[in-house]
Tab-separated table of C-alpha atoms in Angstrom:
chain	number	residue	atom	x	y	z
A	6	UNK	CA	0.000	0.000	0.000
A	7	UNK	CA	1.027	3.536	-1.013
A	8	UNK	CA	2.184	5.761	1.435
A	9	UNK	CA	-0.800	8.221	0.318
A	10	UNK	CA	-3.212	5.326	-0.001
A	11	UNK	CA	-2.492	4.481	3.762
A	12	UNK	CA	-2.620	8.298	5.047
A	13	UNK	CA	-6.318	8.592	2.756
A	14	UNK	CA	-7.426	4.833	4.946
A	15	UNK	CA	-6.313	6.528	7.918
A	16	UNK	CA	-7.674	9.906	7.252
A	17	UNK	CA	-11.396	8.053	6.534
A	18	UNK	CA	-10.786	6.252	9.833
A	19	UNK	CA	-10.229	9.157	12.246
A	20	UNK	CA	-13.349	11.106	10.488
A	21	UNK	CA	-15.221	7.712	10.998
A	22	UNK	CA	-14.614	7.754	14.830
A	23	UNK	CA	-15.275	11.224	15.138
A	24	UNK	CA	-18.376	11.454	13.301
A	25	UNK	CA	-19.288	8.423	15.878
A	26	UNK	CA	-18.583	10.170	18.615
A	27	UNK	CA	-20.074	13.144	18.214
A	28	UNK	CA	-22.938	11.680	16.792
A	29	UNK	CA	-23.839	9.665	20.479
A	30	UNK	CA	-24.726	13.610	22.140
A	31	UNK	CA	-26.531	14.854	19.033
A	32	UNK	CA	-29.043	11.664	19.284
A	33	UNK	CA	-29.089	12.284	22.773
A	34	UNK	CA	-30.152	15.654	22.775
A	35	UNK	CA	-33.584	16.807	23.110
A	36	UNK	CA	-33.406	20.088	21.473
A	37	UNK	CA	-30.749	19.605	18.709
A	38	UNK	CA	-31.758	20.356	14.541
A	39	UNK	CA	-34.077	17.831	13.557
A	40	UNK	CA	-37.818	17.197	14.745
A	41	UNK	CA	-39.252	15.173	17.765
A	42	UNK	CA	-43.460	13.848	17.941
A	43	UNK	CA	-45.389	14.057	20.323
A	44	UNK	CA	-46.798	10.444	20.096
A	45	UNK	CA	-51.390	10.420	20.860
A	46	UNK	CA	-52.547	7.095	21.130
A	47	UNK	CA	-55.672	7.863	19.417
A	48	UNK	CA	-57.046	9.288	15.986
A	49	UNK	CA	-57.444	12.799	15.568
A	50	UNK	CA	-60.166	14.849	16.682
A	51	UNK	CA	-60.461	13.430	20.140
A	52	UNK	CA	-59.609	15.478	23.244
A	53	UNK	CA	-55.896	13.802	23.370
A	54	UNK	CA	-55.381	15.545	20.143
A	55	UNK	CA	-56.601	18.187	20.718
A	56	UNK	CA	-54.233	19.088	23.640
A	57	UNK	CA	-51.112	17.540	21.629
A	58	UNK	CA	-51.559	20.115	18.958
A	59	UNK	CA	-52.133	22.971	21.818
A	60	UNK	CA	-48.966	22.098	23.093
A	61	UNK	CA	-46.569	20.974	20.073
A	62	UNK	CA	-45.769	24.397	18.615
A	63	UNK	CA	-44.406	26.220	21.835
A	64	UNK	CA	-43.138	23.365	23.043
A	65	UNK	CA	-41.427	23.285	19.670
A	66	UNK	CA	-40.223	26.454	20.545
A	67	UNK	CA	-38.686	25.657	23.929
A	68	UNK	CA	-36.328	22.706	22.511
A	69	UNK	CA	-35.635	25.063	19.706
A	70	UNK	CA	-36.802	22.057	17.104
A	71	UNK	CA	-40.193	20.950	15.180
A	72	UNK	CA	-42.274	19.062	17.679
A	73	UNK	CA	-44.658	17.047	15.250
A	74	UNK	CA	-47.796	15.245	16.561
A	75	UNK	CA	-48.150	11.710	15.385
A	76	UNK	CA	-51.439	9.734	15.906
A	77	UNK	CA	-51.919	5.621	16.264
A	78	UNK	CA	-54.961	4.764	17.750
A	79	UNK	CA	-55.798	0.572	18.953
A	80	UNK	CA	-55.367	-1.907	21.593
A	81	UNK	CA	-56.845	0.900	24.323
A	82	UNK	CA	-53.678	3.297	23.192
A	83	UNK	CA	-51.165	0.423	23.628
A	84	UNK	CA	-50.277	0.777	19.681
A	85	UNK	CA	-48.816	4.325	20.342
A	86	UNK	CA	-47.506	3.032	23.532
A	87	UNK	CA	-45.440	0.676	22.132
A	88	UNK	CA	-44.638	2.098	18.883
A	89	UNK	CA	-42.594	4.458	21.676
A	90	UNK	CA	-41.072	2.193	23.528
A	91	UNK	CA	-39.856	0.394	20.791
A	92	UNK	CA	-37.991	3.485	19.251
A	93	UNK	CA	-34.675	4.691	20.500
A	94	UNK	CA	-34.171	6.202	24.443
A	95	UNK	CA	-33.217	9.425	23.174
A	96	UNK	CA	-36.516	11.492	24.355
A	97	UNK	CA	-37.364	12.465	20.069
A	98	UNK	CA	-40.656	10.726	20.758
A	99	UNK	CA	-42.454	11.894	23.702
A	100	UNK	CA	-45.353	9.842	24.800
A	101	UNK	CA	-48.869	12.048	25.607
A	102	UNK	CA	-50.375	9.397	27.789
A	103	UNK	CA	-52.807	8.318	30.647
A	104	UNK	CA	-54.364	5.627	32.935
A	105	UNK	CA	-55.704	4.124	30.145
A	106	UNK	CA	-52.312	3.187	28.244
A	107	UNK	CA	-49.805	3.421	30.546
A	108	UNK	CA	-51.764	1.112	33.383
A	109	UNK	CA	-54.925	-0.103	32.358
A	110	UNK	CA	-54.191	-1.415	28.900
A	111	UNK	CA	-51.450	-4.091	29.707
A	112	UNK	CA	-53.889	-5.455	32.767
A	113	UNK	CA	-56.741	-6.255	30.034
A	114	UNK	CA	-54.638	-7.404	26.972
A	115	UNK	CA	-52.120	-10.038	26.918
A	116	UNK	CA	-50.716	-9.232	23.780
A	117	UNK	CA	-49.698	-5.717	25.570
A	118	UNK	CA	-46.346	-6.622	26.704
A	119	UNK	CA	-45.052	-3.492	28.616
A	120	UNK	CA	-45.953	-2.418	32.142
A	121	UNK	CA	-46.391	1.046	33.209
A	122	UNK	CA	-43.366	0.730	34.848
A	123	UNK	CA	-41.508	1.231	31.335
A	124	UNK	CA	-42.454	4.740	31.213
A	125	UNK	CA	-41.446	7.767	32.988
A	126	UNK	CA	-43.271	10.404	33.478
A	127	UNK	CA	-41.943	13.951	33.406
A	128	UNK	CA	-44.797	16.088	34.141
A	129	UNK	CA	-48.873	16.295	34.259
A	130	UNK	CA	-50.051	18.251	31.567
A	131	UNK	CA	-53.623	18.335	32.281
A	132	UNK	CA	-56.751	16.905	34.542
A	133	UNK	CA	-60.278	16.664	32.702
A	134	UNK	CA	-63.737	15.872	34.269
A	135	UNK	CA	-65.412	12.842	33.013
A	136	UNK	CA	-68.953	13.124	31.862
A	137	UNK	CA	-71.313	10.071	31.185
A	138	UNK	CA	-72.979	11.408	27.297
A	139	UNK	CA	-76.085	9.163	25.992
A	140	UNK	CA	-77.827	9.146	22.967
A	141	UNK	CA	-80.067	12.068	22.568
A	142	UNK	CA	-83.058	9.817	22.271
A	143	UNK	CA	-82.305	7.314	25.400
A	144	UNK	CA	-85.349	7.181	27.179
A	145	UNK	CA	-83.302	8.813	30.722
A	146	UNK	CA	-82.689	12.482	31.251
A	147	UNK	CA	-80.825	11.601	34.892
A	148	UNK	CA	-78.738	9.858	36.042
A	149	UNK	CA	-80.806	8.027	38.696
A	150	UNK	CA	-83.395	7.659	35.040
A	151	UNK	CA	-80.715	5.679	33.508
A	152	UNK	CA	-79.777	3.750	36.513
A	153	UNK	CA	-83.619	2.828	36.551
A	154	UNK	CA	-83.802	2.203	33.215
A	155	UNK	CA	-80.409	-0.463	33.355
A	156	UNK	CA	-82.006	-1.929	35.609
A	157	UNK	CA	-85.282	-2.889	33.856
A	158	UNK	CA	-83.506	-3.693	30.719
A	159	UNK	CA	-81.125	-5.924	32.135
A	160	UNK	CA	-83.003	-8.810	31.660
A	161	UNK	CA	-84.607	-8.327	28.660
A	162	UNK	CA	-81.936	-6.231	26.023
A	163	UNK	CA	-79.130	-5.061	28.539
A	164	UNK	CA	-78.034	-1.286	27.757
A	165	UNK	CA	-75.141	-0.855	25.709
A	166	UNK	CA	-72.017	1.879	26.194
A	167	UNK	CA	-69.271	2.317	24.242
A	168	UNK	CA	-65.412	2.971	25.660
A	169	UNK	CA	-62.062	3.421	23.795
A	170	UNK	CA	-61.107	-0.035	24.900
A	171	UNK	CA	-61.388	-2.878	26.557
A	172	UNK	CA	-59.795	-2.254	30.077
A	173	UNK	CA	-59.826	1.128	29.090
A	174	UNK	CA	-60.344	3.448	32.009
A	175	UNK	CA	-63.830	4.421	30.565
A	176	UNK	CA	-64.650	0.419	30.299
A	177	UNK	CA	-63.823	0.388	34.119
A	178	UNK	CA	-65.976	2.938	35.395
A	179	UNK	CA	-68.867	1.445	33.296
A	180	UNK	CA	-68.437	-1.886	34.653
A	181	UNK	CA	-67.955	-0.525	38.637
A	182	UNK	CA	-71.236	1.376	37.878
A	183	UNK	CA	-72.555	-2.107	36.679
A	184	UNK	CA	-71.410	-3.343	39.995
A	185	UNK	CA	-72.854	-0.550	42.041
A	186	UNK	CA	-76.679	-0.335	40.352
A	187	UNK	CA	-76.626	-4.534	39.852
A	188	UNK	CA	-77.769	-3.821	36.164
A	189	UNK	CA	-75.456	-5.672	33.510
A	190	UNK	CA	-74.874	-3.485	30.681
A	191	UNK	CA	-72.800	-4.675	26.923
A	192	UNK	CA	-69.591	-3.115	25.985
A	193	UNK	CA	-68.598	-2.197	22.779
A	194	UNK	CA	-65.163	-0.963	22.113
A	195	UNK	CA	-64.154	1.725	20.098
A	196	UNK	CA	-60.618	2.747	18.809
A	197	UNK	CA	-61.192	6.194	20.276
A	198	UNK	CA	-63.286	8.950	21.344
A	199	UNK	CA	-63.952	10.237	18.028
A	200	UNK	CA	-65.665	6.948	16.370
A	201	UNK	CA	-67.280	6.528	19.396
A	202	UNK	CA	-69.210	9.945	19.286
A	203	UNK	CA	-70.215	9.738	15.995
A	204	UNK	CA	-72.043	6.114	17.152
A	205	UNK	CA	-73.526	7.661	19.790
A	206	UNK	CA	-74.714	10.375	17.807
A	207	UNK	CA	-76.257	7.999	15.450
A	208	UNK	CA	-77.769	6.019	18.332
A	209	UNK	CA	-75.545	2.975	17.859
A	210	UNK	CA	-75.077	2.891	21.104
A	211	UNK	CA	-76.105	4.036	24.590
A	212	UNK	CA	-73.989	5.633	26.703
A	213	UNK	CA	-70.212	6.130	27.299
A	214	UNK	CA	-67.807	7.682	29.809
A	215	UNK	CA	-65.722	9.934	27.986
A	216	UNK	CA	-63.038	13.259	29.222
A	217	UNK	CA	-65.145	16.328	28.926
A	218	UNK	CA	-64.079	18.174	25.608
A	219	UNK	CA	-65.204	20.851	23.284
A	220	UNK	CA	-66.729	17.879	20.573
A	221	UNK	CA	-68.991	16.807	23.169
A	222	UNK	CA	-70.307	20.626	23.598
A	223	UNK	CA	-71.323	20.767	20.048
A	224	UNK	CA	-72.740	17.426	19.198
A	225	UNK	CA	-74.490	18.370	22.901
A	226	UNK	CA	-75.450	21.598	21.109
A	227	UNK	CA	-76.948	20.501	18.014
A	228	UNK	CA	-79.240	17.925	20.005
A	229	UNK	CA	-77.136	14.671	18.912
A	230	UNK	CA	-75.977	13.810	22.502
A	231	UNK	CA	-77.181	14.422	26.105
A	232	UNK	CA	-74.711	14.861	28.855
A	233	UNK	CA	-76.643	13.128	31.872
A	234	UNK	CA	-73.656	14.220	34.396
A	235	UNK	CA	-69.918	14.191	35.748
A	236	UNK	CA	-68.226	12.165	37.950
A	237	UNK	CA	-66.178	13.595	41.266
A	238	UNK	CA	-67.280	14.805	44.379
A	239	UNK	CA	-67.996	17.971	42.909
A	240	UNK	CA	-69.008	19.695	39.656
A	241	UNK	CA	-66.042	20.881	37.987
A	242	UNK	CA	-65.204	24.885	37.630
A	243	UNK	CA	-65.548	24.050	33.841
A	244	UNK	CA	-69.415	22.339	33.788
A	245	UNK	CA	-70.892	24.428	36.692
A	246	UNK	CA	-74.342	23.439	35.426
A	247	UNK	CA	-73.715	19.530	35.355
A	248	UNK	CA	-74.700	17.596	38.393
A	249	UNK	CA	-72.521	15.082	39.227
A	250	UNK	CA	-73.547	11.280	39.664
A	251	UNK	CA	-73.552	10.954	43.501
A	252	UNK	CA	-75.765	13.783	43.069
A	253	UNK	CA	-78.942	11.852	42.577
A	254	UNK	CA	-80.054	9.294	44.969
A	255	UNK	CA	-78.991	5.783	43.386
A	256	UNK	CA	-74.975	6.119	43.225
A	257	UNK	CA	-73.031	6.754	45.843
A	258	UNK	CA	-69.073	6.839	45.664
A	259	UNK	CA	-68.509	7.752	42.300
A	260	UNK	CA	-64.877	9.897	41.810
A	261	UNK	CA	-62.965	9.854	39.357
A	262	UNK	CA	-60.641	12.101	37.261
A	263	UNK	CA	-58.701	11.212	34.181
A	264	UNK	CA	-55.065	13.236	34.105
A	265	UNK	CA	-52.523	13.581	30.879
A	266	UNK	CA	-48.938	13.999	31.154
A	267	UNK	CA	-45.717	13.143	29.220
A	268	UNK	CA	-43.801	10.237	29.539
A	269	UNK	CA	-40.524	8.642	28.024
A	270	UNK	CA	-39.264	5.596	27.898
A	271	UNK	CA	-37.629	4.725	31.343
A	272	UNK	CA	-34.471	3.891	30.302
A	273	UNK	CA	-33.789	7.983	28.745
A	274	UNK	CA	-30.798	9.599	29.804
A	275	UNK	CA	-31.186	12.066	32.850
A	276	UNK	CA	-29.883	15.129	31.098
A	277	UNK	CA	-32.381	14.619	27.896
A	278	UNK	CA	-35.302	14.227	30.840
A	279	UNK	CA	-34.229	17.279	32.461
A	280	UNK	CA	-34.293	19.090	29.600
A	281	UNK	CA	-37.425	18.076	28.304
A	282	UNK	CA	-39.396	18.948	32.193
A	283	UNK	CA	-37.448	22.525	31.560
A	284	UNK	CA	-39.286	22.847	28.066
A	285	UNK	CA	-42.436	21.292	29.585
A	286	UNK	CA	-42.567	23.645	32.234
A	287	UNK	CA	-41.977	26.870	30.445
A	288	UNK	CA	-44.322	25.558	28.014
A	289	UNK	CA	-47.325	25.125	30.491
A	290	UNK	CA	-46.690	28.449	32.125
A	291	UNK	CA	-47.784	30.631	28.721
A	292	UNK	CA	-50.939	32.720	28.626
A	293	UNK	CA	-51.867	31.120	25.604
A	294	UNK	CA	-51.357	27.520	26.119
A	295	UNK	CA	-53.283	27.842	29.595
A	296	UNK	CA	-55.998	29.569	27.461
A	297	UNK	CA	-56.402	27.044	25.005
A	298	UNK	CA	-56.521	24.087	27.251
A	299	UNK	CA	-59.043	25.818	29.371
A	300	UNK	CA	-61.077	25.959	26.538
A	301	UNK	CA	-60.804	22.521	26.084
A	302	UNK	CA	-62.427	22.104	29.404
A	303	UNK	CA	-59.046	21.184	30.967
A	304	UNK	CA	-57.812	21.748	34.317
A	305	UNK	CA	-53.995	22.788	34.288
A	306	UNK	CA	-51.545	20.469	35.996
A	307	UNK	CA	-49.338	22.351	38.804
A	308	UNK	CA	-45.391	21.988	37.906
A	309	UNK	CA	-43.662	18.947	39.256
A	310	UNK	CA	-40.529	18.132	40.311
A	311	UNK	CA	-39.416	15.099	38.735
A	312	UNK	CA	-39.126	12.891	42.311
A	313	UNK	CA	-42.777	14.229	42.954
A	314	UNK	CA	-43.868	12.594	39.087
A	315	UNK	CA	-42.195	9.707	40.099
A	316	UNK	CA	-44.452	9.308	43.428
A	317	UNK	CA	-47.615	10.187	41.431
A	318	UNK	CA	-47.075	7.908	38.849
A	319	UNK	CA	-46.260	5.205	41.346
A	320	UNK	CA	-49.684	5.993	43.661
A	321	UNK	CA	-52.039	6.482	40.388
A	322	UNK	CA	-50.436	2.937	39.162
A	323	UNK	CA	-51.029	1.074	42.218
A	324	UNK	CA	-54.920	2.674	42.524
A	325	UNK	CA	-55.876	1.860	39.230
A	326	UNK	CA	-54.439	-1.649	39.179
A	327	UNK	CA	-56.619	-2.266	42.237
A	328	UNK	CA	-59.684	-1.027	40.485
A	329	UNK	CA	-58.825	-3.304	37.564
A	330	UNK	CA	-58.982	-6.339	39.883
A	331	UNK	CA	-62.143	-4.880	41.992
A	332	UNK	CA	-64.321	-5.306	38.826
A	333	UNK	CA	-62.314	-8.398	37.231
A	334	UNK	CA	-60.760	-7.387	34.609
A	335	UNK	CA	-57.829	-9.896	33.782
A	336	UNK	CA	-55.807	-9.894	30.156
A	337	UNK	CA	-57.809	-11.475	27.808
């Protein structure tokens, strides 16, 4: 070999290993050129969505990069899930997620093999009140008129709801109502909220648990759906005029909440987490982002340090997992 064959092979070397070695930080930065997604785990036009494309542009902003939002909806939100966890630690793919994916959704499907535990969670986003919407022309204005009315159908053609899943969170609190009225009641699954309105606004099926959002308001407004009330202990600053459940006289006990936050995959590097909660935080504190989700009927999360989203996420995973087993639901 040439002596300026061997110094071109050894020239191509060194510019190898250096191109490696700075390429390991630039994958591992959050905020570098190039684009990160928020992943939703459902189709467009739900309330998930909606929030991910309140958020993406100034979070954009913050990591100084194009925050896309990317949308795969199935298996209860455990297609987006996965598709996550399956992509490289480096905190480009930022998982908008909930109960429903994160801890419900690998308790009712085998075939979902990740546990919540896989995830962290940097910071709460949002909280939204959950409203129980029936057909416009169910035969039940109340809700102690549709408890009556489960009851008497039970044995003849049981009421039907709809959820985004089975062992989705809005499956659970359908079947613990079940529980509580002793009415049974059919399930039909739905890919998301979205499909699921437009059955119920075609009076496919009954009723459903869904997160309040602005969709519901206008299929409420032009007389397609009823909202027949919330669930909590109290009526939410947002639906002032909605009585909740335990409000009426035939369920008692009834609170629940449904919270969004952003999670990567557990195994991302401490500096890329940090500086995504920075981004995340500045994010939630602007005027107009806290406008917009309030008009989605969301309640803003207070900032968290990342020990105290570690606690949460631990408490909210042990709750619902003994919910899950309160009203037997096992993967299937």
């Amino acid at each position: 070999m040439t002596s300026s064959i061997r110094r071109r092979h050894l020239l191509l070397a060194a510019s190898s290993v250096a191109g490696a070695v700075l390429a390991g930080p630039v994958i591992a930065q959050v905020g570098s050129a190039g684009t990160s997604s928020i992943m939703v785990p459902y189709p467009a036009g739900g309330a998930s969505d909606a929030i991910a494309r309140i958020v993406n542009t100034p979070l954009g902003k913050e990591l100084g990069q194009t925050v896309l939002v990317e949308n795969l909806g199935g298996v209860s939100g455990a297609l987006g899930a996965q598709k996550v966890l399956s992509a490289p630690a480096n905190g480009q793919f930022i998982f908008q997620g909930s109960p429903n994916e994160l801890i419900l959704a690998p308790l009712a499907n085998a075939a979902v093999k990740f546990a919540s535990e896989d995830f962290q969670l940097i910071q709460l986003i949002c909280y939204a009140p959950i409203v129980l919407v029936a057909r416009q022309d169910l035969p039940a204005n109340t809700i102690d008129e549709l408890v009556t009315l489960a009851r008497q159908s039970a044995k003849t053609k049981p009421l039907t709801y709809g959820s985004v899943g089975v062992g989705s969170m809005y499956h659970l609190l359908a079947e613990h109502m079940g529980q509580l009225i002793q009415a049974d009641m059919s399930h039909v699954p739905y890919k998301g909220g979205p499909p699921l309105l437009q059955d119920l606004a075609g009076s496919n099926v009954d009723f459903t648990f869904l997160p309040h959002f602005a969709a519901i308001d206008g299929l409420v407004a032009s007389g397609r759906v009823k909202i027949l009330g919330q669930v909590g202990t109290n009526r939410a600053a947002t639906l002032p005029k909605i009585p909740t459940l335990i409000e009426g006289k035939l369920i008692k006990d009834f609170n629940f909440s449904i919270w969004t936050g952003y999670m990567v995959k557990k195994s991302t590097p401490a500096d890329v987490v940090q500086r995504l909660q920075k981004a995340i935080h500045n994010t939630l504190l602007q005027p107009k982002v806290i406008e917009s989700l309030t008009a989605q009927s969301q309640i803003m999360a207070k900032p968290m340090t990342l020990e105290e989203s570690a606690r949460f996420y631990a408490t909210e995973t042990a709750s619902y997992r003994s919910l899950a087993k309160a009203v037997g639901i096992a993967p299937q």
